[in-house]
Coordinates of C-alpha atoms and ligand atoms in Angstrom, one line a residue:
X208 CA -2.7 -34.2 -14.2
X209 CA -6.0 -34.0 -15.5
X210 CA -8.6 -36.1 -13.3
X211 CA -9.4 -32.6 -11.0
X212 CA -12.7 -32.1 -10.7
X213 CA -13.6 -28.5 -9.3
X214 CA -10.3 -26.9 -11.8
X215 CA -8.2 -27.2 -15.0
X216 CA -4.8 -27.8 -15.2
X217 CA -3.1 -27.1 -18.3
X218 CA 0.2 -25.8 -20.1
X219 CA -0.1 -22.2 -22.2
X220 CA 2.0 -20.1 -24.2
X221 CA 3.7 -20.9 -27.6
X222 CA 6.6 -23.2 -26.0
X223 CA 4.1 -24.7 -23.6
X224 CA 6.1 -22.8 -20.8
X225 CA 3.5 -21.6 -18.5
X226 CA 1.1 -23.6 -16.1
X227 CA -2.3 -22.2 -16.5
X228 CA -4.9 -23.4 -13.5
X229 CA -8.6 -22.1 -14.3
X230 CA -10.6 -22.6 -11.4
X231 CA -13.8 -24.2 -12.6
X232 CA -16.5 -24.5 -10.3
X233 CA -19.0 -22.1 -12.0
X234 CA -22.2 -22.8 -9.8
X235 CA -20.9 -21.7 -6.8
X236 CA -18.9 -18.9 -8.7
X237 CA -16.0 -20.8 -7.7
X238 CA -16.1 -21.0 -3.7
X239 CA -13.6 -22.6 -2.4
X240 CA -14.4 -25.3 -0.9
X241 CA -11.7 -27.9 0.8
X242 CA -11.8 -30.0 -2.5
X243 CA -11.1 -27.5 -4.4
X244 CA -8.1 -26.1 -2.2
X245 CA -6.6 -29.4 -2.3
X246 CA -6.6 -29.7 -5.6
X247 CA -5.5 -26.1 -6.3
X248 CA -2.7 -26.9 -4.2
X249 CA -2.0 -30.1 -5.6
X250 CA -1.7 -28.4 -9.1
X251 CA 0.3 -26.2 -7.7
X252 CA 3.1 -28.3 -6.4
X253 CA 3.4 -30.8 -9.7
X254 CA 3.6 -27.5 -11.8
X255 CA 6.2 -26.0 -9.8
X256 CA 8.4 -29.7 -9.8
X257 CA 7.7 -29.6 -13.9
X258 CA 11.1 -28.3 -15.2
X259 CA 9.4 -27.2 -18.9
X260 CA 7.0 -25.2 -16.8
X261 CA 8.8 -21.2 -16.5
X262 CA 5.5 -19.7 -14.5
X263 CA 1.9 -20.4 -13.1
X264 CA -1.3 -18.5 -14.4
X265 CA -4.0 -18.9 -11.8
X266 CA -7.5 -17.9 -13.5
X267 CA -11.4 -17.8 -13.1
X268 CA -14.6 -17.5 -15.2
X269 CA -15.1 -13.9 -16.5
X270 CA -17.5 -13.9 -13.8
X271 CA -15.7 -14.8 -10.8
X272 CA -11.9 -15.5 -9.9
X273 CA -13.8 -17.1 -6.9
X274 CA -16.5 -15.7 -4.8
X275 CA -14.4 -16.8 -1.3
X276 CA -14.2 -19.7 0.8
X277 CA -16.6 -21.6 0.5
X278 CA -19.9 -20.4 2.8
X279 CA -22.0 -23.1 3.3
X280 CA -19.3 -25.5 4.2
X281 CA -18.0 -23.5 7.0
X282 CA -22.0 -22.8 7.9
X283 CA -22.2 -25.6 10.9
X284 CA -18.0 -25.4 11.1
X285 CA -17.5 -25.3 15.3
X286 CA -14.1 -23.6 17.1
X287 CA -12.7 -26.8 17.9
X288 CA -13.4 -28.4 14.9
X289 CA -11.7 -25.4 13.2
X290 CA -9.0 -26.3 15.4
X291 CA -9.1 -30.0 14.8
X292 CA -8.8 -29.7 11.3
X293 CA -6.8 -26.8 10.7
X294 CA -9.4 -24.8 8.6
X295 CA -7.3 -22.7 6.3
X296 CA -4.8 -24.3 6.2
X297 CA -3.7 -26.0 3.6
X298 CA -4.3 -22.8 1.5
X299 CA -0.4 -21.3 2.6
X300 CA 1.0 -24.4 0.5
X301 CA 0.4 -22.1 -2.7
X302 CA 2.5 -19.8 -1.2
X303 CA 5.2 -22.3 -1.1
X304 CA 5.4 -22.6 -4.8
X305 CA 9.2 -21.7 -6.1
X306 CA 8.0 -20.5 -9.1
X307 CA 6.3 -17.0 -9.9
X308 CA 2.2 -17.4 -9.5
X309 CA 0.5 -14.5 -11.9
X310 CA -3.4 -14.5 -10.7
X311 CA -5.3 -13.1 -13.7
X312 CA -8.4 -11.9 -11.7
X313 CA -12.1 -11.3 -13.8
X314 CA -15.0 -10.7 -12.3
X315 CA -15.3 -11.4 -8.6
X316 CA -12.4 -11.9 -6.1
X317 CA -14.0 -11.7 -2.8
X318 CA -12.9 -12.6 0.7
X319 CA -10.6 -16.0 0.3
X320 CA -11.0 -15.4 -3.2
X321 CA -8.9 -11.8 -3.1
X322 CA -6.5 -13.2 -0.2
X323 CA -5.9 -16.6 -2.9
X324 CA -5.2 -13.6 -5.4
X325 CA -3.1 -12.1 -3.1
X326 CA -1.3 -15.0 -2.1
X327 CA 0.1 -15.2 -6.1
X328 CA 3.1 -12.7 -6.9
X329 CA 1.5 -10.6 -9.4
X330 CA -2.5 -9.8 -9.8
X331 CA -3.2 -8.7 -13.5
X332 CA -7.3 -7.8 -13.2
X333 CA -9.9 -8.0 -15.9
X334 CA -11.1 -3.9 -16.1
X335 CA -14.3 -5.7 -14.5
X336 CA -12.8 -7.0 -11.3
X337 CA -14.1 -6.6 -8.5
X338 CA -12.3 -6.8 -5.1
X339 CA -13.4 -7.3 -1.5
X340 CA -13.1 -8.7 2.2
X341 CA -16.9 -9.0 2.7
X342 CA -16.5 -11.5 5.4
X343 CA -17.4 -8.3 7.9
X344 CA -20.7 -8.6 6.1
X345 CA -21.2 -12.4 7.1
X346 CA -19.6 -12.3 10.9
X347 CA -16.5 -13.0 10.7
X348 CA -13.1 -11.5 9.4
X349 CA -10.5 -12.6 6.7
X350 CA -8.8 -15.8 7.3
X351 CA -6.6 -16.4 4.6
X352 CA -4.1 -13.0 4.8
X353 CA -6.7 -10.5 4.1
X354 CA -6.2 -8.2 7.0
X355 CA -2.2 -8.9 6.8
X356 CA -1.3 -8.6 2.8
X357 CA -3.9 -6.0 2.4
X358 CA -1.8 -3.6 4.9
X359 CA 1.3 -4.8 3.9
X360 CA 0.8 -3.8 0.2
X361 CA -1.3 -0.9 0.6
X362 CA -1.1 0.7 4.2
X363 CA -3.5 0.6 6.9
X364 CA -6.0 2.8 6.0
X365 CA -7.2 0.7 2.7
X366 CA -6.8 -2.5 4.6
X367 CA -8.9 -1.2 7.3
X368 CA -11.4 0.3 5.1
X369 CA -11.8 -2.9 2.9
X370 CA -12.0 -5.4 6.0
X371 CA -14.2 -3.0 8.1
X372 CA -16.6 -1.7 5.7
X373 CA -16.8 -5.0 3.2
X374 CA -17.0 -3.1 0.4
X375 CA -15.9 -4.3 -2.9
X376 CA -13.0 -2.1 -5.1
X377 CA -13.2 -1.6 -9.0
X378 CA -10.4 -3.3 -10.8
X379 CA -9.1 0.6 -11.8
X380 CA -9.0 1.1 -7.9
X381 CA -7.1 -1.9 -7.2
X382 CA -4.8 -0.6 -9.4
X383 CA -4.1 2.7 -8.1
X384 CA -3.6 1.5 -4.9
X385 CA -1.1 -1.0 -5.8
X386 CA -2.7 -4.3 -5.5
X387 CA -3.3 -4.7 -8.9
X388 CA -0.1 -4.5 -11.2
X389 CA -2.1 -3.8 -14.4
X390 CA -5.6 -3.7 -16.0
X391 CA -7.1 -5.0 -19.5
X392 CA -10.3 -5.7 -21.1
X393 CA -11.8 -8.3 -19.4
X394 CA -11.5 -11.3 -22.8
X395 CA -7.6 -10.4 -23.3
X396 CA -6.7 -10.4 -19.6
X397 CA -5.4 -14.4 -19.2
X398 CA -3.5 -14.4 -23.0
X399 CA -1.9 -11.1 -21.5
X400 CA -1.1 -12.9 -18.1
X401 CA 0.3 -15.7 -20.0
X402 CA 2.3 -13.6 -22.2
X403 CA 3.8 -12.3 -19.0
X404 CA 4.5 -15.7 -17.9
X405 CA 5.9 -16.7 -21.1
X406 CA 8.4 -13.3 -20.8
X407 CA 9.6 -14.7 -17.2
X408 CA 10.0 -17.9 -18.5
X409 CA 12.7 -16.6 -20.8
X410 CA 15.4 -16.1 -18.1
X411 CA 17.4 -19.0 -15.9
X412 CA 14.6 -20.4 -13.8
X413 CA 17.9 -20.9 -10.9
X414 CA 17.6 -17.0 -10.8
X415 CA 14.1 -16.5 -11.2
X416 CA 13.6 -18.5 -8.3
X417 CA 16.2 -16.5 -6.1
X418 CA 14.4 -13.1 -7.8
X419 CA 11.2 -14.4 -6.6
X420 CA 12.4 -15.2 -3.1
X421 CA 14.1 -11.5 -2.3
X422 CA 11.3 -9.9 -3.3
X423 CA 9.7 -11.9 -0.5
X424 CA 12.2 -11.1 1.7
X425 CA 10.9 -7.4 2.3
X426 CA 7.6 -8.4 3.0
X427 CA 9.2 -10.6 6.2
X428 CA 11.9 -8.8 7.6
X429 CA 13.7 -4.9 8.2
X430 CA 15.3 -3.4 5.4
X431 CA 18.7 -4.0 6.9
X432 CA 17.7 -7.7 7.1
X433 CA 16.2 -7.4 3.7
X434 CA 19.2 -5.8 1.7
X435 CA 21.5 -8.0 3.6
X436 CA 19.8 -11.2 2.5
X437 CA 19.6 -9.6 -1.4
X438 CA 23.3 -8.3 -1.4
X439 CA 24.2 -12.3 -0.2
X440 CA 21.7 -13.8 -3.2
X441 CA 23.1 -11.6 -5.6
X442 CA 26.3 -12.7 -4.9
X443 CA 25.3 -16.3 -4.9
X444 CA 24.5 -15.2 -8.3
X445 CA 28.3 -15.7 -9.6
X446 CA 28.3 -19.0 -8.5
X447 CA 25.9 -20.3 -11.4
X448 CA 26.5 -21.0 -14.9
X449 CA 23.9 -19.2 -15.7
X450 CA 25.0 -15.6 -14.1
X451 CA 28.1 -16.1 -16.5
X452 CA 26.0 -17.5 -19.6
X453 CA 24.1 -14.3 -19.1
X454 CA 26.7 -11.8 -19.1
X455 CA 28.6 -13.3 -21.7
X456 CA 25.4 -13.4 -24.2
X457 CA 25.3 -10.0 -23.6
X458 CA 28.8 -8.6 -24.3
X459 CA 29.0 -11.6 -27.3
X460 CA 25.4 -9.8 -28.5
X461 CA 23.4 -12.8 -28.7
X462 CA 20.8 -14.4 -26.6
X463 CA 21.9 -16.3 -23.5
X464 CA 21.3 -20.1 -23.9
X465 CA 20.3 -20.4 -20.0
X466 CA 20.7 -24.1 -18.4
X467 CA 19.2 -23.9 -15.2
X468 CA 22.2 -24.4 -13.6
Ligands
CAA296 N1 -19.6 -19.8 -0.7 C1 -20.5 -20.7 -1.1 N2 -21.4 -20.5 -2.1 C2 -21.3 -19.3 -2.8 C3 -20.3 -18.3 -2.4 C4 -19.5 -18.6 -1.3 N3 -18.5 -17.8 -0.9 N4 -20.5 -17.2 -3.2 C5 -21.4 -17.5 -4.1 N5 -21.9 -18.8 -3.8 C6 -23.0 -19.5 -4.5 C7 -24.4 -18.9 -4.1 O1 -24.8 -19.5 -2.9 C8 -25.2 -19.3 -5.3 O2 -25.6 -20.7 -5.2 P1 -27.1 -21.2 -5.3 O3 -27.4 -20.9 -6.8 O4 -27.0 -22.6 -5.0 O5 -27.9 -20.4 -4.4 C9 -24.2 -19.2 -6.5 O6 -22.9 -19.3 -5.9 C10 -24.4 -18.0 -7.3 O7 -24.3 -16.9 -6.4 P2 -25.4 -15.7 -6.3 O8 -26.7 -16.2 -6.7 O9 -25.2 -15.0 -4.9 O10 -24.8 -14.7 -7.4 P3 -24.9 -13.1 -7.5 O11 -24.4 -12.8 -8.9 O12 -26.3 -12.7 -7.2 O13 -23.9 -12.5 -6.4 C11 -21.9 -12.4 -5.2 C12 -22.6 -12.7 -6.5 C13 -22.0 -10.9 -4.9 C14 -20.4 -12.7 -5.4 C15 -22.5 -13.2 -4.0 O14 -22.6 -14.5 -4.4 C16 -21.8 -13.1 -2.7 O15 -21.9 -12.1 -2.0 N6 -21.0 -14.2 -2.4 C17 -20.4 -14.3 -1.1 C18 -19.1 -13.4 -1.0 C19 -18.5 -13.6 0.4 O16 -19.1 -13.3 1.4 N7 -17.2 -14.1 0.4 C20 -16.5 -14.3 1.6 C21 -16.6 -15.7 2.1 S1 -15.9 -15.9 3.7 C22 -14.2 -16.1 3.4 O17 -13.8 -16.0 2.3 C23 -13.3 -16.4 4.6 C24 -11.9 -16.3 4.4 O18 -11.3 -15.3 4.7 C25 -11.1 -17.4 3.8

């Protein structure tokens, strides 16, 4: 797919393994704007399908991962056309993808721009990030899982000091606080989410995809639930090829030939 107009879909990596989506809409620090969602989301859903792909890499400019929902569309938006049309809405497809999403965040990820990072499995930040929920600022509140993820990853009192004060965090304070995995200079931040996508792309996708879905789990349910529903997956483990493959690469020292299957 390469007829998008407000991003750029490509493959990275040395095998071509890993989806890499740069959001390019650099005048309006990449706001996004329904166009742009749709797209994004359309990306999204033809990488995850594409069985040479392993991951996704979602990316900005150095200046901005994206600056939020777009402002001066939602300017003259009305309650019942919000209603209507379902503002918002289309952005929870991402978080439908099977596959692991890294977001490699530079510069600003503000408002929908930190709940889109958010939304991906893993944020790797630039060490010039900046994140926020400035929407306070503006009159409204977060719309996109700000005021949910935010507490569920970090606790109240950071959620509620981000989406009541508007402030924006440092990169390095993202990162102690957990919502950031890791940190690197700014110009070596996408190869190093890529190599990261390129490592998870080395194991069965089958399991990766069950792996990814687990993890999930916990951020859905009790921990009885939660360790119920892993103890079950890795069971369902030793029904694939690729559970045995694995095991048997490892006792025969040698690396496992994994089939998806
Ligand atoms: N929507 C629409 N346009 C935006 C935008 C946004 N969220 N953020 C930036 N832009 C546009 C600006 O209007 C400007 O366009 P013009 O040149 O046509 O005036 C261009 O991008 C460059 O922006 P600035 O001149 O403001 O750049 P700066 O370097 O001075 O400031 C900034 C950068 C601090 C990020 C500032 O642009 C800013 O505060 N942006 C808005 C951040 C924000 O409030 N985000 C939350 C949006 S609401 C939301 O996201 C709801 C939700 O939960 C989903």
């Amino acid at each position: 797919a390469g007829s998008y107009q407000n991003i750029l879909a490509d493959k990275a990596g040395e095998k071509k393994n890993v989806g890499l989506i740069t959001l390019n809409r650099p005048k309006a620090l990449n706001a996004l704007c329904d166009a742009l969602i749709l797209e994004l989301a359309d990306a999204v859903q033809s990488m995850d399908k594409d069985e040479t792909l392993g991951a996704i890499v979602i990316t900005g400019s150095e200046k901005a991962f994206a600056a939020g929902a777009d402002i001066k569309e939602m300017l003259n938006q009305t309650y019942s056309a919000n209603i209507r049309s379902g503002l918002l809405e289309r952005w929870s497809d991402i978080g439908k993808c099977k596959k692991p999403i890294i977001a490699a965040v530079n510069g600003y990820a503000l408002g929908g721009g930190c709940e889109l990072a958010m939304m991906c499995d893993i944020i790797y930040a630039g060490d010039k990030a900046k994140f926020g929920q400035p929407e306070i600022i503006i009159g409204t509140i977060p719309g996109a899982g700000g005021t949910q993820r935010i507490a569920r990853s970090c606790g109240k009192s950071k959620a509620m000091e981000m989406c009541l004060s508007g402030d924006q965090i440092t990169a390095q304070d993202a990162e102690k606080m957990g919502l950031v995995s890791k940190v690197f200079p700014a110009d070596q931040l996408v190869a190093e989410a890529v190599k990261l996508g390129e490592r998870i792309s080395r194991h069965s996708p089958l399991i990766v995809q069950l792996c990814k879905e687990s993890v999930n789990v916990a951020f859905e349910t009790t921990l009885q639930e939660g360790l119920r529903f892993e103890r079950k997956t890795f069971y369902a483990t030793f029904a694939t090829e690729d559970r045995k493959e694995g095991m048997a690469a490892f006792t025969e020292k040698r690396k496992p030939n994994f089939k998806n299957n």
